[in-house]
Every structure is written in structure tokens, then in C-alpha cells.
CSV table of C-alpha atoms in Angstrom, one decimal:
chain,number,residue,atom,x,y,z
A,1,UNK,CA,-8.4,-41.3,-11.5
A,2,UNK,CA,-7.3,-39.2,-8.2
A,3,UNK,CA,-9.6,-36.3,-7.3
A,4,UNK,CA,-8.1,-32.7,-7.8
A,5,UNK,CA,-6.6,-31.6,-4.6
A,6,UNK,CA,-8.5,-28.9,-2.5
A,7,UNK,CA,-7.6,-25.5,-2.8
A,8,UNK,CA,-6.3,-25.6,0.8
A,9,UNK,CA,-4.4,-28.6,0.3
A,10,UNK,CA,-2.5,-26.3,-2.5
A,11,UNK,CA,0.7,-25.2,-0.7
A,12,UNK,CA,1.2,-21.3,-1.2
A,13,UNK,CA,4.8,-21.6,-3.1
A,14,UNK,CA,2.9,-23.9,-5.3
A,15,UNK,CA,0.7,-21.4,-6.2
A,16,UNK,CA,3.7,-18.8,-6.5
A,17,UNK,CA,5.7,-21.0,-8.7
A,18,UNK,CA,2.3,-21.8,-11.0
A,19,UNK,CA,1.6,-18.1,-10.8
A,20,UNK,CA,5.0,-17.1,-12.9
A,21,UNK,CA,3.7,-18.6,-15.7
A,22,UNK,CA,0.1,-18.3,-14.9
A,23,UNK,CA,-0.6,-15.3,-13.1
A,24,UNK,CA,-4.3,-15.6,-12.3
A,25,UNK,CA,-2.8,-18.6,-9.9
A,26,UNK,CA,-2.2,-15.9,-7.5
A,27,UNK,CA,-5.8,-14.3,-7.0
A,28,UNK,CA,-6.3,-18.2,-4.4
A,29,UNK,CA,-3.7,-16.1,-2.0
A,30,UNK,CA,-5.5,-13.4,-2.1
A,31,UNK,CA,-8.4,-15.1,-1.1
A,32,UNK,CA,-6.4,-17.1,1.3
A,33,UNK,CA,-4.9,-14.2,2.9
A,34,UNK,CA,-6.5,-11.0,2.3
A,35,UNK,CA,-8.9,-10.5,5.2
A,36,UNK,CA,-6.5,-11.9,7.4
A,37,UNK,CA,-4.5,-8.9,6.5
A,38,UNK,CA,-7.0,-6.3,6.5
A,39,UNK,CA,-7.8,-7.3,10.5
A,40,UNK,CA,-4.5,-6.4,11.0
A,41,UNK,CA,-4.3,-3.3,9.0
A,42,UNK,CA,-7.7,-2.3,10.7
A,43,UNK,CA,-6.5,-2.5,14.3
A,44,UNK,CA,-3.5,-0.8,13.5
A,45,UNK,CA,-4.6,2.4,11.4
A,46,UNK,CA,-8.1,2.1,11.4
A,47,UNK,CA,-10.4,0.4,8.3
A,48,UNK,CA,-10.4,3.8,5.7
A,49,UNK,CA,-6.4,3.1,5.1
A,50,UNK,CA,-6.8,-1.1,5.4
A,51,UNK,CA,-8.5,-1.6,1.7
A,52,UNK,CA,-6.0,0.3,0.0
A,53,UNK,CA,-2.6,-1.3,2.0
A,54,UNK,CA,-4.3,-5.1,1.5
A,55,UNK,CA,-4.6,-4.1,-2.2
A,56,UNK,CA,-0.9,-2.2,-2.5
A,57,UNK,CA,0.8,-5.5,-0.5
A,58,UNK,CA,-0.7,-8.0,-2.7
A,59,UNK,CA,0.5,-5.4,-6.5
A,60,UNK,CA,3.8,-5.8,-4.2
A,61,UNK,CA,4.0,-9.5,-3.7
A,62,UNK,CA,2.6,-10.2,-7.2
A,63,UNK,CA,5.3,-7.9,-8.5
A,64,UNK,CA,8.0,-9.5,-6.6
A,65,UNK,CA,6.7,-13.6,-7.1
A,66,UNK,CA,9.6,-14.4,-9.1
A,67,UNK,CA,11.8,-13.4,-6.1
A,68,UNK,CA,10.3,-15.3,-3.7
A,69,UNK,CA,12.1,-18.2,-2.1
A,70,UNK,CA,10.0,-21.8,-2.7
A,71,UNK,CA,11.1,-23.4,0.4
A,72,UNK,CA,8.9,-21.4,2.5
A,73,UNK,CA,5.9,-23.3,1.9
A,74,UNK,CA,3.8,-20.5,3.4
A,75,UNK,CA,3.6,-17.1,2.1
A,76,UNK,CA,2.5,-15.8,5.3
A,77,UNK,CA,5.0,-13.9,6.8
A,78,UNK,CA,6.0,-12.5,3.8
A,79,UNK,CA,3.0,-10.9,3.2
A,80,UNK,CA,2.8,-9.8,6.7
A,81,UNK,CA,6.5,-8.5,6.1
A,82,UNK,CA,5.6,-6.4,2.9
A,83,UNK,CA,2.2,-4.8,4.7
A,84,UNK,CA,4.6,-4.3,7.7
A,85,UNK,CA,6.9,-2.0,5.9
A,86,UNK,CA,3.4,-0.2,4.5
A,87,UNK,CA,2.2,0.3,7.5
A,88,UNK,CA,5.5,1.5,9.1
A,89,UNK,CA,4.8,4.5,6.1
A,90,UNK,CA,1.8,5.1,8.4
A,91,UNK,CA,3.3,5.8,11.5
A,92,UNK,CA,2.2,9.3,12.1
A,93,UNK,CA,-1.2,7.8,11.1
A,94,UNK,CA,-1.2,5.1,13.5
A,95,UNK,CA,0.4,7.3,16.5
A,96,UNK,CA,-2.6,9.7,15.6
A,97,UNK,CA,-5.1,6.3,15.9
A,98,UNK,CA,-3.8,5.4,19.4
A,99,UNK,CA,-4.1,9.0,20.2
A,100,UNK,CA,-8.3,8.3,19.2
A,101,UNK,CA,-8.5,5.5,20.6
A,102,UNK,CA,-7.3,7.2,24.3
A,103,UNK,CA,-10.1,9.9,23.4
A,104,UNK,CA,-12.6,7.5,22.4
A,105,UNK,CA,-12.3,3.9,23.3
A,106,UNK,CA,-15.9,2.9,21.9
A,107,UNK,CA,-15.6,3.4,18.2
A,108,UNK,CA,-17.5,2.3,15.7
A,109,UNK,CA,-17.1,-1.8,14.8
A,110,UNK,CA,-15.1,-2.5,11.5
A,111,UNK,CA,-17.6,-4.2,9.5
A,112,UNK,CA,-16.4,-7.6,8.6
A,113,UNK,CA,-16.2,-11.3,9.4
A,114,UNK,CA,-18.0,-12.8,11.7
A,115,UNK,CA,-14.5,-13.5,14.0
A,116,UNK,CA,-13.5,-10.2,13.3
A,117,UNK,CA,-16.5,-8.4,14.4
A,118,UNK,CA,-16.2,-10.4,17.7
A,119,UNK,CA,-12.6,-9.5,17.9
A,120,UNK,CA,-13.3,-6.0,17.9
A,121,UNK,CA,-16.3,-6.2,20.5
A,122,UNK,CA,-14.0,-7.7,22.4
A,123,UNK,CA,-11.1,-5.1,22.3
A,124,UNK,CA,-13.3,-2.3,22.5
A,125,UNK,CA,-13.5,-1.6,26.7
A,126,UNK,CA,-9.8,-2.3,26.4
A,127,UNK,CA,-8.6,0.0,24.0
A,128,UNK,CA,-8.3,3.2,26.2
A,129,UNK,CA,-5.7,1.6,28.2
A,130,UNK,CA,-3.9,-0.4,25.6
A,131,UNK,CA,-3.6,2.6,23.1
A,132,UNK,CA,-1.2,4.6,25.2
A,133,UNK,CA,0.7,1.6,25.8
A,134,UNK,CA,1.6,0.6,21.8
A,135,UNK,CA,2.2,4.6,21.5
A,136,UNK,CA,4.7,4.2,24.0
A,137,UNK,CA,7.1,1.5,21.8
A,138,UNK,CA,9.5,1.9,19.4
A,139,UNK,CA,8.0,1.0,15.7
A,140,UNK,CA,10.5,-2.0,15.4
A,141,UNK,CA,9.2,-3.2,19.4
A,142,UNK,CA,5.5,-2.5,18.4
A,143,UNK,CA,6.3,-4.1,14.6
A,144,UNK,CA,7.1,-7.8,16.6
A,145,UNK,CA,4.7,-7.7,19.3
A,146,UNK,CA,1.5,-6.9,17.1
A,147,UNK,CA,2.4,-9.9,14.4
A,148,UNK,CA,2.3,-11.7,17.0
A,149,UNK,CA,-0.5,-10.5,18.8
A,150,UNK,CA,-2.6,-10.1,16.2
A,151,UNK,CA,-0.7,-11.0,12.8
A,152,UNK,CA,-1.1,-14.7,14.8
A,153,UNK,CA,3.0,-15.4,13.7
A,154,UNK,CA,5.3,-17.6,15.2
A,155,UNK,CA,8.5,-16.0,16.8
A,156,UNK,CA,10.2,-17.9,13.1
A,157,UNK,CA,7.5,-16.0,11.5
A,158,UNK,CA,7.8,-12.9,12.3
A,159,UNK,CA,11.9,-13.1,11.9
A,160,UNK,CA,11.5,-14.0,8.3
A,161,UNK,CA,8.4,-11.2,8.1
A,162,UNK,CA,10.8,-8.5,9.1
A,163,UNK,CA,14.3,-9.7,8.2
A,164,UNK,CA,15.7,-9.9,11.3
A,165,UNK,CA,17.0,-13.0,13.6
A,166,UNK,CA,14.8,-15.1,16.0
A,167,UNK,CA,17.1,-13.4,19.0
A,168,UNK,CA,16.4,-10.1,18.0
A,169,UNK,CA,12.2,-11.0,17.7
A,170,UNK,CA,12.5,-12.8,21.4
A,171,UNK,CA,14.5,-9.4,22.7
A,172,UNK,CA,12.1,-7.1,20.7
A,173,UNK,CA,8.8,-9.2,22.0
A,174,UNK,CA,10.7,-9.1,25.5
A,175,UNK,CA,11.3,-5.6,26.5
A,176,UNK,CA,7.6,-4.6,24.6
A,177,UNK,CA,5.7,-7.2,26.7
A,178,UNK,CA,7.5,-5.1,30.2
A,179,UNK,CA,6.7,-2.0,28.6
A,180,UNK,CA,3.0,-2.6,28.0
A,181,UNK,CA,2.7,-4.5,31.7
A,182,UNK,CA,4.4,-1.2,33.2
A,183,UNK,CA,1.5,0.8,31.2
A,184,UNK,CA,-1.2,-1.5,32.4
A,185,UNK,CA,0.2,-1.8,36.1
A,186,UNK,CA,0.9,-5.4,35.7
A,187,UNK,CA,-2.9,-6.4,34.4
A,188,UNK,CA,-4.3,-7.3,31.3
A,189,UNK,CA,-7.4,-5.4,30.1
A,190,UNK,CA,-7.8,-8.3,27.4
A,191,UNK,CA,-10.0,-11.5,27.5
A,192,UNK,CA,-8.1,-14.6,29.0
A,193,UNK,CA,-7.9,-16.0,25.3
A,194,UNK,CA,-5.7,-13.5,24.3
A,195,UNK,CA,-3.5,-12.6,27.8
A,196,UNK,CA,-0.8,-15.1,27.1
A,197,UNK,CA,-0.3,-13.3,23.8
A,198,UNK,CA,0.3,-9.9,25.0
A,199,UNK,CA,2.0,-11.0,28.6
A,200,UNK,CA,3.1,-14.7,29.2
């Protein structure tokens, strides 16, 4: 008799498909994917909004399961595309973030995971020149270059996350990466681990 696979080794439009006629199947994504979305939310309009967008994009996604297309074994990018369109709602909220951030680059830590914490420290002396810098693209420009930056997507990713062709994510990701070098005078405030991210 085999052992039960892992829940890791459980592909995410497994769980989908078992989740449409058993819907607790779907609570493993959430614990798959939910913090990893909350970083995200964090950094972009601060931690009080994050809780409630993690919880509205997974009532979303549950809603729409039956929709979703099987031969994407990773569910992924279409979370990050549903919180994407959430947080676009947000915008004045997140222009009003950067704005606070320009004021006051040392704010408080998000309270988290360990990675997170350190991801934050690390951010933090950074932030004062960076802020301006996302302020300053369009949301579609600031939409690609932040799942990738910090959404951690692949150019593929973040196409099927938004809707929109891999030519248009390369052109997007393109003209945002000269934007934020202009804004930063051709440096990069961030640790080495993260410059080929924002400007390779």
C-alpha cells in the first residue's frame, strides 16, 4: 500500500477540481498561499487593509473555482491576478502609503513570518527613496513590476495574473525599471539579493 501523497506534492488544480465537490479542499490553498499574499498586500497598502483583501481574494477565488482553467497547475498567478485587481481599488490608498513612506521611512515592522520580518528590516532605510519612485508609474507599470518584485512571478506569471500578453509584461516591466533608475539616479537603495529584481 502506497503512502498518501504530501500536501505539497498535491498540485493546486487538484485541489480546485476536488474542491467543486468538496469544498473544504480549498482551505490547503489558503494555507499554501495566504501569507504569501498578505507580504504583498502589506508592502503595497500597509498591514490594516492586507487581512481583509487576503480574506476578500480567497471568498473570490472560492466563488469562481468552477471557472478556473485545470491546465494551470498552479493557482498562483491567479490569486495574485484577483488581489491585483483589489488592490488596484486601493489606489488612492496606496498613492497615500508612498506619500508616508516619503515622510517617514522607519515605520513600524509588519508583524509576521520570520522572512517577512527580515524583508521588511531590510526595506526599511530604502523606502524613502523607493516610495516616490512607484508613486511616479502608471498602476498597470507599477501592477507588473511589483509581482515581480515582490509577488516573486515569472514574466508568464504575471501575463496570466493580469490578462495581458508576455510582450506587453516585458514592455510594462521595461519602461518601469528606467523610470525607477531615473528616480534613484541610476542606484539601487536595495540589498544585492534583490537589485536584479528591480534593475537588471
Amino acid at each position: 500500500m502506497t503512502a498518501p501523497p504530501t500536501a505539497r506534492s498535491v498540485l493546486d488544480s487538484d485541489l480546485i477540481a476536488e474542491s467543486r465537490g468538496r469544498p473544504e479542499a480549498f482551505a490547503t490553498l489558503f494555507d499554501r498561499y495566504a501569507a504569501m499574499l498578505y507580504r504583498y498586500v502589506s508592502r503595497r497598502l500597509g498591514p490594516e487593509v492586507a487581512e481583509d483583501l487576503v480574506g476578500e481574494t480567497f471568498l473570490i477565488a472560492f466563488g469562481r473555482r468552477d471557472h478556473y482553467d485545470l491546465a494551470y497547475p498552479d493557482a498562483r498567478p491567479w490569486l495574485f491576478g484577483i488581489v491585483t485587481k483589489l488592490v488596484s481599488r486601493h489606489h488612492r490608498a496606496e498613492a497615500a502609503r508612498y506619500r508616508a513612506l516619503m515622510r517617514n521611512p522607519v515605520d513600524a515592522v509588519v508583524e509576521g513570518h520570520a522572512e517577512q520580518v527580515a524583508s521588511e528590516v531590510t526595506a526599511r532605510a530604502s523606502r524613502s527613496v523607493l516610495a516616490p519612485a512607484l508613486a511616479g508609474l502608471s498602476q498597470g507599470d507599477r501592477d507588473v513590476l511589483l509581482l515581480i518584485a515582490w509577488g516573486d512571478l515569472s514574466y508568464e506569471e504575471v501575463a496570466h495574473a493580469l490578462g495581458i500578453p508576455v510582450g506587453t509584461v516585458r514592455s510594462r516591466l521595461n519602461r518601469a525599471r528606467r523610470k525607477v533608475r531615473a528616480v534613484l539616479g541610476d542606484t539601487n537603495p536595495m540589498h544585492e539579493q534583490e537589485e536584479d529584481r528591480w534593475t537588471s
